[in-house]
Coordinates of C-alpha atoms in Angstrom, one line a residue:
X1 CA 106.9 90.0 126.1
X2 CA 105.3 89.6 122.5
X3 CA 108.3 90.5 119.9
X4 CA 106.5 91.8 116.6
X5 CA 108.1 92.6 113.1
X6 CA 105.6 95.3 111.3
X7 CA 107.1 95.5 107.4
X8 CA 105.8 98.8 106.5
X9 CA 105.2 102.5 108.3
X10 CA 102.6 103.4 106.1
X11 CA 98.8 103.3 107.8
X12 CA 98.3 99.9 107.6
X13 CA 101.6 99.0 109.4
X14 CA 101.1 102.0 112.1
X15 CA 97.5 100.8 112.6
X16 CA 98.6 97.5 112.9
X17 CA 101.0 98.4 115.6
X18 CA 98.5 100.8 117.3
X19 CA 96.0 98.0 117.4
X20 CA 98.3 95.3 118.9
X21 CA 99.2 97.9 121.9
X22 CA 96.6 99.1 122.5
X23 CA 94.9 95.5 123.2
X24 CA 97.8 93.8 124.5
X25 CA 100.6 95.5 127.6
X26 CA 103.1 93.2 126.9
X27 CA 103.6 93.6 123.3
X28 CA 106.8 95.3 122.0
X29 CA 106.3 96.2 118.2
X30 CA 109.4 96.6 115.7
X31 CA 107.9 99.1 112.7
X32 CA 110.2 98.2 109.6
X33 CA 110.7 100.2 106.4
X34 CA 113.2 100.5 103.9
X35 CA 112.8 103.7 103.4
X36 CA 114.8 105.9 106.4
X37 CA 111.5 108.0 106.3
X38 CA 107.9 106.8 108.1
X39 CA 104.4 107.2 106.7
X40 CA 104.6 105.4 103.6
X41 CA 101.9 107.0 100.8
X42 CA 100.9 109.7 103.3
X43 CA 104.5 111.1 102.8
X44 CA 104.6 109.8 99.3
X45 CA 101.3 108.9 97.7
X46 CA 99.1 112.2 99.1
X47 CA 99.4 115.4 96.4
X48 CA 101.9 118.1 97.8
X49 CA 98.6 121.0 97.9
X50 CA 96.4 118.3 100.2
X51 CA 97.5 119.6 103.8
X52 CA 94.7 118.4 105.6
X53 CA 95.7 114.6 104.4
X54 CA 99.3 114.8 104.5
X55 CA 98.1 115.9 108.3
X56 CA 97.2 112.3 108.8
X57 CA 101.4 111.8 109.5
X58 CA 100.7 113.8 113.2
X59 CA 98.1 110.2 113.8
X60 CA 101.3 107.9 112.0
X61 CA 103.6 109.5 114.2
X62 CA 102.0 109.5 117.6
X63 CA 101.7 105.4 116.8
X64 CA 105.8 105.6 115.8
X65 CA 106.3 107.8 118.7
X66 CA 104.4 104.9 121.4
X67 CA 107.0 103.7 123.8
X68 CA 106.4 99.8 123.1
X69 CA 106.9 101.1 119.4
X70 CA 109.9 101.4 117.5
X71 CA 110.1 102.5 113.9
X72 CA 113.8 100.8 112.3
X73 CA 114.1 102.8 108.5
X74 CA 116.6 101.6 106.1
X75 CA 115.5 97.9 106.6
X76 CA 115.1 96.1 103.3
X77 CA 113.0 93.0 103.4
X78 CA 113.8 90.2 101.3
X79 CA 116.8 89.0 98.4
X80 CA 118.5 92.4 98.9
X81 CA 118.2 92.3 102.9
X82 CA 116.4 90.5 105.4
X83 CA 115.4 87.1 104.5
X84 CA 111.9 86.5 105.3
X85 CA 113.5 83.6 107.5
X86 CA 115.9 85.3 109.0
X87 CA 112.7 87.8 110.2
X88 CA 110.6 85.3 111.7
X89 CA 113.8 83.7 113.4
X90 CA 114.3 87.3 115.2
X91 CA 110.5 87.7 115.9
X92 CA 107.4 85.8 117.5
X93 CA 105.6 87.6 114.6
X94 CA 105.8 89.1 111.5
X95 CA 103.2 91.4 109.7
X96 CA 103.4 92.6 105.8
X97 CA 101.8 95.9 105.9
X98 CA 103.6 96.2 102.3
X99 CA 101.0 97.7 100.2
X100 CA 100.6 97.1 95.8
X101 CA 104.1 97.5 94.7
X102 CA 103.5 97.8 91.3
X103 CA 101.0 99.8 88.2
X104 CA 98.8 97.8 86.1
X105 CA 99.6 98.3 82.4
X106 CA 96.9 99.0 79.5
X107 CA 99.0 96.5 77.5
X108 CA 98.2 98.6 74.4
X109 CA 100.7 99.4 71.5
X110 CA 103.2 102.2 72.1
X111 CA 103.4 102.0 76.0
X112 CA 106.9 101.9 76.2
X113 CA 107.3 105.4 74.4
X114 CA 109.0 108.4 75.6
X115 CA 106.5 110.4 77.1
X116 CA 104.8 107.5 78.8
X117 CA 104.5 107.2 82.4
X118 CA 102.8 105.9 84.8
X119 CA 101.1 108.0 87.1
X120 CA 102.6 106.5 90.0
X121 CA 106.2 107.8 88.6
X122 CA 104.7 111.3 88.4
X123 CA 103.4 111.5 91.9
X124 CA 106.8 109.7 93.5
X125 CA 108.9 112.5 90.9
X126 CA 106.6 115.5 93.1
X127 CA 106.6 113.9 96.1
X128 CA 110.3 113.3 96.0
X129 CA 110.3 109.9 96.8
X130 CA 113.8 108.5 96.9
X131 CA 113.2 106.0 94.0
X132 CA 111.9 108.5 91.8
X133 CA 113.2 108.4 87.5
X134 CA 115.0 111.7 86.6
X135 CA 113.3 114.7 86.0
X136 CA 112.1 115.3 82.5
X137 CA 108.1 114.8 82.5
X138 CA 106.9 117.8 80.9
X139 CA 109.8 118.9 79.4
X140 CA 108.8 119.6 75.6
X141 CA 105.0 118.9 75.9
X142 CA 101.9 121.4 75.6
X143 CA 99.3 118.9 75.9
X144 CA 98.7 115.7 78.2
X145 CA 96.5 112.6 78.4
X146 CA 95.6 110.7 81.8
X147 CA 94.2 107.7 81.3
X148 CA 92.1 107.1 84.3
X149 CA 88.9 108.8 86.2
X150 CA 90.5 108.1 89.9
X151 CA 91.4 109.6 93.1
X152 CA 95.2 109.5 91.6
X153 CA 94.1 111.1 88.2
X154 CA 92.5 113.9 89.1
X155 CA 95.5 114.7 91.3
X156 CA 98.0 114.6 88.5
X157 CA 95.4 116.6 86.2
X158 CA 95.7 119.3 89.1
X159 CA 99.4 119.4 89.9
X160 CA 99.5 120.0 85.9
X161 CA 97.6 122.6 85.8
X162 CA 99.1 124.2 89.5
X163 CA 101.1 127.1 89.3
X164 CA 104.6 128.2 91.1
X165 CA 102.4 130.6 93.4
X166 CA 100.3 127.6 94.6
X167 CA 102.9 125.2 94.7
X168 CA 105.8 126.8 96.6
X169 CA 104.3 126.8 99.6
X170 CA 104.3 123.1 99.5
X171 CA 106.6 120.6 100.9
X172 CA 107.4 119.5 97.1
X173 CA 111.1 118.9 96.1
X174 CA 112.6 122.2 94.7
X175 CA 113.9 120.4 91.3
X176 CA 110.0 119.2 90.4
X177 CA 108.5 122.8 91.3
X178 CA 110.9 124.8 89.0
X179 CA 110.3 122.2 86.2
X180 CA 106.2 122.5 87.4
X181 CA 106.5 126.4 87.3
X182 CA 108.5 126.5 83.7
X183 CA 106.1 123.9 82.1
X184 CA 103.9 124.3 79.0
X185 CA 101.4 121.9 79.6
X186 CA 97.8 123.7 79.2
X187 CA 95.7 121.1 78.1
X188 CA 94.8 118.2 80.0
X189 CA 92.8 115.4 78.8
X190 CA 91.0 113.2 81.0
X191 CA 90.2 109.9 79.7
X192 CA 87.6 107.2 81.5
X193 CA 86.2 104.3 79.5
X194 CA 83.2 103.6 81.1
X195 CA 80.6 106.5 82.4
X196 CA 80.6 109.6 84.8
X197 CA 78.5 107.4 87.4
X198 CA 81.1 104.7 87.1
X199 CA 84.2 106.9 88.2
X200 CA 86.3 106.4 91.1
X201 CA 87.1 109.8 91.9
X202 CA 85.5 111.5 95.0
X203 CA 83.3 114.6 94.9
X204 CA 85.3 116.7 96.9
X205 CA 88.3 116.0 94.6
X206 CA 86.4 116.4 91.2
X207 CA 84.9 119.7 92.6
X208 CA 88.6 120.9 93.6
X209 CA 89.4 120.9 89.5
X210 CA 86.6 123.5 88.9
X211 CA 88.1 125.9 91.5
X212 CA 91.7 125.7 89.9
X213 CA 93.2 129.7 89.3
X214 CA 93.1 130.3 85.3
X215 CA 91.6 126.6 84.8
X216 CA 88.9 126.6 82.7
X217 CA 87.2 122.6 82.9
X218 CA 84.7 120.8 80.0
X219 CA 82.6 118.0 79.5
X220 CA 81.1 116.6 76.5
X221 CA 77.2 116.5 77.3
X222 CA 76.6 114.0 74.5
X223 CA 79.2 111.8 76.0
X224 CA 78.0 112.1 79.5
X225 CA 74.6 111.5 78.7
X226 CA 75.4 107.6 76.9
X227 CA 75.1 106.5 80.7
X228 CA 72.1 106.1 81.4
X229 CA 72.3 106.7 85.4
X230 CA 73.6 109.7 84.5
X231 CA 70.3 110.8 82.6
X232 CA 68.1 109.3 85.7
X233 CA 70.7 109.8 88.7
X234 CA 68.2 108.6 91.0
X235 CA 68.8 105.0 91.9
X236 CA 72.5 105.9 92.1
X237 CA 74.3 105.6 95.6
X238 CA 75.0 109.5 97.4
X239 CA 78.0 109.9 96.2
X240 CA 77.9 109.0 92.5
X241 CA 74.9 111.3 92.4
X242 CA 77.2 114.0 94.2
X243 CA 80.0 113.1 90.9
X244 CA 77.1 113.6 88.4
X245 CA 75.5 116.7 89.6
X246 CA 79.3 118.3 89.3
X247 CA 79.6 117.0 86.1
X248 CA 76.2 118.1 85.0
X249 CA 77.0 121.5 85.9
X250 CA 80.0 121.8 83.9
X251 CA 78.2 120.4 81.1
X252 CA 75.5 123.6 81.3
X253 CA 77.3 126.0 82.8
X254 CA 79.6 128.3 80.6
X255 CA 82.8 127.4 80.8
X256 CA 85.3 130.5 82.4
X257 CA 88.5 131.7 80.2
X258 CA 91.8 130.4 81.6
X259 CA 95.4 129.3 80.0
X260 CA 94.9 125.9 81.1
X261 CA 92.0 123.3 79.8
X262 CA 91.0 120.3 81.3
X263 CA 88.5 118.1 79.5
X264 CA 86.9 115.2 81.0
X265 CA 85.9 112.1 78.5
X266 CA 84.0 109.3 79.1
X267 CA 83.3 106.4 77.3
X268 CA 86.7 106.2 75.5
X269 CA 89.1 103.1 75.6
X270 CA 92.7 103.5 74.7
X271 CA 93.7 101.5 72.1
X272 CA 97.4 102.3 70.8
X273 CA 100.0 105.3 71.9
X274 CA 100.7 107.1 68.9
X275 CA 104.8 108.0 67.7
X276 CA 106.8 110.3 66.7
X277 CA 110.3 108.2 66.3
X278 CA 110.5 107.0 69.9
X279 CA 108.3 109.5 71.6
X280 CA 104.7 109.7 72.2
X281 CA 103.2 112.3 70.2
X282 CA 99.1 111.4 70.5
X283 CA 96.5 108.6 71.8
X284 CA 94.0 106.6 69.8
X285 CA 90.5 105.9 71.1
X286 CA 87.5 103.7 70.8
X287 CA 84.3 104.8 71.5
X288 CA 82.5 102.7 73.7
X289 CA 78.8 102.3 75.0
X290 CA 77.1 100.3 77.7
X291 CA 76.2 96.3 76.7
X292 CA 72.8 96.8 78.7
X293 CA 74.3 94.6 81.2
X294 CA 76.9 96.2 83.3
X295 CA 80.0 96.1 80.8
X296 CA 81.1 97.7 77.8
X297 CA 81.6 97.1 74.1
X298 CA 83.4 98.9 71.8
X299 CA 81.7 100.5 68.7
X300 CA 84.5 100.3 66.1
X301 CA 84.6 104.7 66.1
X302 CA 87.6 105.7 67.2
X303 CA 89.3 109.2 67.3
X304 CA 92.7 110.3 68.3
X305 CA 94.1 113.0 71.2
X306 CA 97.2 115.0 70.3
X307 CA 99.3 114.2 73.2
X308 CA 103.4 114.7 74.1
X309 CA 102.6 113.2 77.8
X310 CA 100.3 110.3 79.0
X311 CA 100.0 109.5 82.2
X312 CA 98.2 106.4 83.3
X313 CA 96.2 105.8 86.1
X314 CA 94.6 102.9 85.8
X315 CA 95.3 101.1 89.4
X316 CA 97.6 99.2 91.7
X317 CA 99.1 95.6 92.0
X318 CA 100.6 93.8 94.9
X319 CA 104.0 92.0 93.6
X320 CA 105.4 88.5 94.7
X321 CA 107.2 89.1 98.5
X322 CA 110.4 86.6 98.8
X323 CA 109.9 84.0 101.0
X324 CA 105.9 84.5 100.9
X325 CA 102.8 82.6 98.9
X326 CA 101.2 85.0 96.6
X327 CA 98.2 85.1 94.5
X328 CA 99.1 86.3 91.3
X329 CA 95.0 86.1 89.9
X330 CA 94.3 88.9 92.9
X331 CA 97.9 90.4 93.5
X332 CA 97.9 89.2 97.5
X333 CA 98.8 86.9 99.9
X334 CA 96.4 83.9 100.6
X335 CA 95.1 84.5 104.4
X336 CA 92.7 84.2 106.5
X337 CA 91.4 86.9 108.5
X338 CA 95.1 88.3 108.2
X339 CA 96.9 84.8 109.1
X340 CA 98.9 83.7 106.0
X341 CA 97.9 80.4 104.6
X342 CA 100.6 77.9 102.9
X343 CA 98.8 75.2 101.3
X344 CA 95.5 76.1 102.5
X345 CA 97.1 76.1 106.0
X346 CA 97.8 79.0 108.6
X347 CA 101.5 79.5 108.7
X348 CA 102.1 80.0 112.3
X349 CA 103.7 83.8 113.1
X350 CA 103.0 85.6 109.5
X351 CA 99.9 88.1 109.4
X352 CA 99.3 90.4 106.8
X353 CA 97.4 93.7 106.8
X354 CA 96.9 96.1 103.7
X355 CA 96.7 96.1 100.2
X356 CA 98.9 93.0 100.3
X357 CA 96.1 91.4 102.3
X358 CA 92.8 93.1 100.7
X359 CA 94.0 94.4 97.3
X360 CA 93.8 98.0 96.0
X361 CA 90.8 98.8 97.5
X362 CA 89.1 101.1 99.9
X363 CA 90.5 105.2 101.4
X364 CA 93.1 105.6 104.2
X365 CA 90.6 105.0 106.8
X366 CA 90.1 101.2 105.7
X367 CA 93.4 100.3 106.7
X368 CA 92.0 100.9 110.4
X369 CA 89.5 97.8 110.8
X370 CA 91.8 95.7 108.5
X371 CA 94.6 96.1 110.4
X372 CA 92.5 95.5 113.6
X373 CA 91.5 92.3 112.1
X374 CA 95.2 91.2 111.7
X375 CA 96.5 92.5 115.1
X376 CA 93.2 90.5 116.8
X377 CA 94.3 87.3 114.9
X378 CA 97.6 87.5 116.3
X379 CA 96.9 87.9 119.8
X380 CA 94.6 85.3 119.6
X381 CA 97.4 83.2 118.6
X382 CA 100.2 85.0 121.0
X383 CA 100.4 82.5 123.7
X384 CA 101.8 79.7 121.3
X385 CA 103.7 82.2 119.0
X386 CA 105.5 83.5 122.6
X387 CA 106.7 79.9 123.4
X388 CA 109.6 80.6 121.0
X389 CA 113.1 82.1 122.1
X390 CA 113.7 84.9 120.1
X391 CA 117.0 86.9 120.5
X392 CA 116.4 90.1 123.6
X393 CA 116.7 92.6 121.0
X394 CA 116.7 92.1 117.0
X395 CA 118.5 95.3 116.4
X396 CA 121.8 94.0 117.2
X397 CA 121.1 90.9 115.2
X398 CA 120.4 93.3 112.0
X399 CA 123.6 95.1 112.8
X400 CA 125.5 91.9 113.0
X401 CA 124.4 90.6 109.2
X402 CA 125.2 94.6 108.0
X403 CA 121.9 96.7 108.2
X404 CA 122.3 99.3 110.1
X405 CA 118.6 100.8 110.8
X406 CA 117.7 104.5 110.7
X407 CA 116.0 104.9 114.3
X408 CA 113.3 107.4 115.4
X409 CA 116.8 110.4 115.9
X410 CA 117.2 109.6 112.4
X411 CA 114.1 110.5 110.8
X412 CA 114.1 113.4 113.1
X413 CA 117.8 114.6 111.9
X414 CA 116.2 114.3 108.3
X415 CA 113.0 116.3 109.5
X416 CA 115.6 119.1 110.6
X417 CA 117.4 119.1 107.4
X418 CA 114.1 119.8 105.1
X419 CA 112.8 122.4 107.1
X420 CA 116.5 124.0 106.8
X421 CA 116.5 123.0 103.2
X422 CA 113.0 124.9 103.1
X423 CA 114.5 127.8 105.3
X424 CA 117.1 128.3 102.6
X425 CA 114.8 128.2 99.8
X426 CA 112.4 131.1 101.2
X427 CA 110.0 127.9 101.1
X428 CA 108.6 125.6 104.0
X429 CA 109.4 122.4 104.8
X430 CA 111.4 121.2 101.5
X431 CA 111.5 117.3 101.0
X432 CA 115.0 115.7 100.4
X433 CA 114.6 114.1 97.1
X434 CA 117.1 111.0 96.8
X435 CA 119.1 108.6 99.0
X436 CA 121.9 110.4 99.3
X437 CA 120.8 113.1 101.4
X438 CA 118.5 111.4 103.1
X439 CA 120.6 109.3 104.3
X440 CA 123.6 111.7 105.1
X441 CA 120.9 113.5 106.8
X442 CA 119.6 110.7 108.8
X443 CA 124.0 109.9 110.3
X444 CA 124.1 113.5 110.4
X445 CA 123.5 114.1 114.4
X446 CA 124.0 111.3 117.0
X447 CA 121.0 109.3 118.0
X448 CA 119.5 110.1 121.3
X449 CA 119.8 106.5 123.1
X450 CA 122.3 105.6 120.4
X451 CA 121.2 104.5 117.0
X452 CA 119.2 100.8 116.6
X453 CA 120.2 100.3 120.6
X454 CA 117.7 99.0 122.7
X455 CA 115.5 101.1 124.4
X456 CA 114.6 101.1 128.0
X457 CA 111.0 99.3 127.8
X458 CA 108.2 101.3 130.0
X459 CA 105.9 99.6 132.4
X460 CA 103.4 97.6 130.1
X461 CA 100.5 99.6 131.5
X462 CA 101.2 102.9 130.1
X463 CA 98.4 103.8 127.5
X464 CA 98.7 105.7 124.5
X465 CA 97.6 109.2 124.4
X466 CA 94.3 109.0 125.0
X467 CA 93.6 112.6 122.0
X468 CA 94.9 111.4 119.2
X469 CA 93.4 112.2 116.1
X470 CA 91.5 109.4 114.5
X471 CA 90.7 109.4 111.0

């Protein structure tokens, strides 16, 4: 048998596993997180009102649920835990399915202000990730800025701009809905620097803000007609065309009355954050315009946006892993077709799959191929990787050096406690919102074959259930 370390639950690290059962019988994969909870930014990344994404976890889980699979939670990866070393001693293979740790900054004046967040703060504050900064995001402010014309910022523009009666039916932590519900944000800026056919966000998500209750949303016609595709649309690929048609609509349409205003702007780059003693209090712009050759230049106009919140959404950045080369020019690991090189080299028995492989790039349904690039690169390589004795089962040599991993009975013991949580609330499913009580959660009920023990391995042959959902 074919011992394999997956670092990461999220897609790319369940696809990764799914692919490398699915073409090989005698391959026994270990899924690793250190989180005790699966699904990585389905369960964390995908807005709270989205049900038909956060679905995606019944896909995640029937991978995690596989009986050559194994998901270990709690499992920290690196200074703080498992030495990369220490992994690839335990395992034939290891594969970093670890994603883009980190935001990029504007690198503007005034970042650093009160008021100033990131937009990947904001989503793990409502999605209740564990690591999430206190609450306290729209506390004092009427009117927000989010820098960015993205997938990610039109979701923050809509959870500010949900109400309690939309939200509570959502799995989203019970502190960040009462603060959502008492907020007295009702304007909403959003701010893109280059044009409407250059945006990133998808129709279907752009349309969504125009069907808000008691949202009214503008454009600036003058601003969206300084791109020239969007005054000829024609040559553009289907879905920018889709994006521009919305946006023209808006721009002709009347706008309906509502208590909350969002704005779209294009053409505006930030420049400096604007304060009021240590808090933000606006935004200052340059205008830009197109160079006549696919970039930008500013025009030296600039205006300024009242603002006590900014949120900015202006991508992701993989982070150094310990023990790992890293490309700091592209934020990933140097591979080749998912083997990680050292030195220009293939290091034998590390793989990577993911934004850590790729960069920020592409929808949930990328990780698929990508993964199954990585997974057919390592069973290429399996019959020298398997020459190597590697300890009968890894779990007891995690306990032994003090982790003790949150198995598949934990995350279901944690499962059991939101939807009580929810129960309790008059609410659905509820998520637990911080380490302690997911954790107490996780110890709360004993584990079904006993927790992190080895489990009784199936004949190879068994295949995976032949309906599940594909995305």
């Amino acid at each position: 048998m074919l011992r394999v370390a997956v670092v990461g639950s999220g897609p790319s690290g369940c696809y990764t596993a799914q692919s490398l059962v699915q073409q090989d019988p005698d391959v026994l994969v270990d899924v690793l997180d250190r989180l005790p909870c699966p699904y990585g930014l389905v369960r964390y990344g995908v807005a709270p009102d989205h049900e038909k994404i956060k679905s995606l976890q019944n896909t995640l889980r029937a991978v995690l649920e596989h009986e050559r699979v194994r998901f270990l939670g709690g499992v920290r990866v690196g200074p703080d835990g498992v030495p990369a070393a220490r992994l690839r001693e335990l395992y034939h293979a290891v594969v970093y399915c670890v994603g883009a740790a980190t935001d990029r900054r504007l690198g503007i004046p005034g970042e650093e202000l009160r008021g100033s967040w990131s937009a990947t703060e904001f989503v793990s504050w409502y999605s209740a990730h564990p690591d999430a900064v206190a609450d306290g995001f729209v506390l004092g402010a009427r009117t927000a800025v989010v820098i960015g014309v993205g997938n990610v910022a039109v979701d923050v523009t809509r959870m500010l701009a949900r109400g309690a009666t939309e939200l509570s039916p959502t799995d989203m932590p019970q502190a960040a809905l009462t603060s959502l519900a008492a907020s007295e944000v009702t304007r909403v800026h959003m701010v893109g620097r280059r044009g409407p056919s250059q945006a990133r966000f998808t129709t279907k998500e752009l349309r969504e803000l125009g069907t808000l209750p008691d949202t009214r949303v503008t454009v600036n016609p003058a601003e969206l007609e300084l791109d020239p595709a969007y005054v000829d649309p024609s040559s553009l690929p289907a879905a920018q065309r889709r994006n521009v048609e919305v946006l023209r609509g808006w721009a002709t349409a009347p706008a309906p009355s509502g208590r909350h205003r969002i704005r779209l702007r294009f053409f505006l780059r930030p420049v400096e954050l604007l304060a009021d003693g240590d808090r933000v209090c606006g935004v200052r712009l340059e205008r830009t315009e197109p160079d006549g050759h696919g970039g930008l230049t500013g025009t030296g106009r600039f205006e300024e946006i009242e603002a006590q919140l900014v949120l900015r959404s202006v991508g992701y950045r993989g982070v150094p892993l310990d023990g790992l080369p890293f490309d700091p020019a592209h934020g990933t690991v140097p591979h080749t077709a998912g083997r990680v090189l050292r030195e220009g080299v293939p290091s034998p028995g590390e793989y990577v799959a993911g934004w850590i492989k790729r960069g920020p790039t592409g929808v949930i349904g990328s990780n698929r191929p990508c993964a199954k690039e990585t997974a057919t690169s390592l069973l290429e390589d399996a019959s020298e990787l398997a020459g190597r004795e590697v300890p009968d089962d890894p779990v007891a040599a995690l306990r032994a050096a003090g982790c003790d991993p949150v198995d598949w009975s934990g995350w279901q013991a944690i499962e059991r406690a939101e939807a009580t949580l929810g129960a309790a609330l008059g609410r659905g499913v509820v998520k637990l919102p911080d380490w302690e009580s997911l954790m107490t959660a996780a110890r709360s009920d004993a584990p079904l074959q006993g927790r992190g023990e080895p489990r009784d391995q199936p004949p190879p042959t068994r295949a995976m259930n032949a309906n599940r959902q594909h995305i």
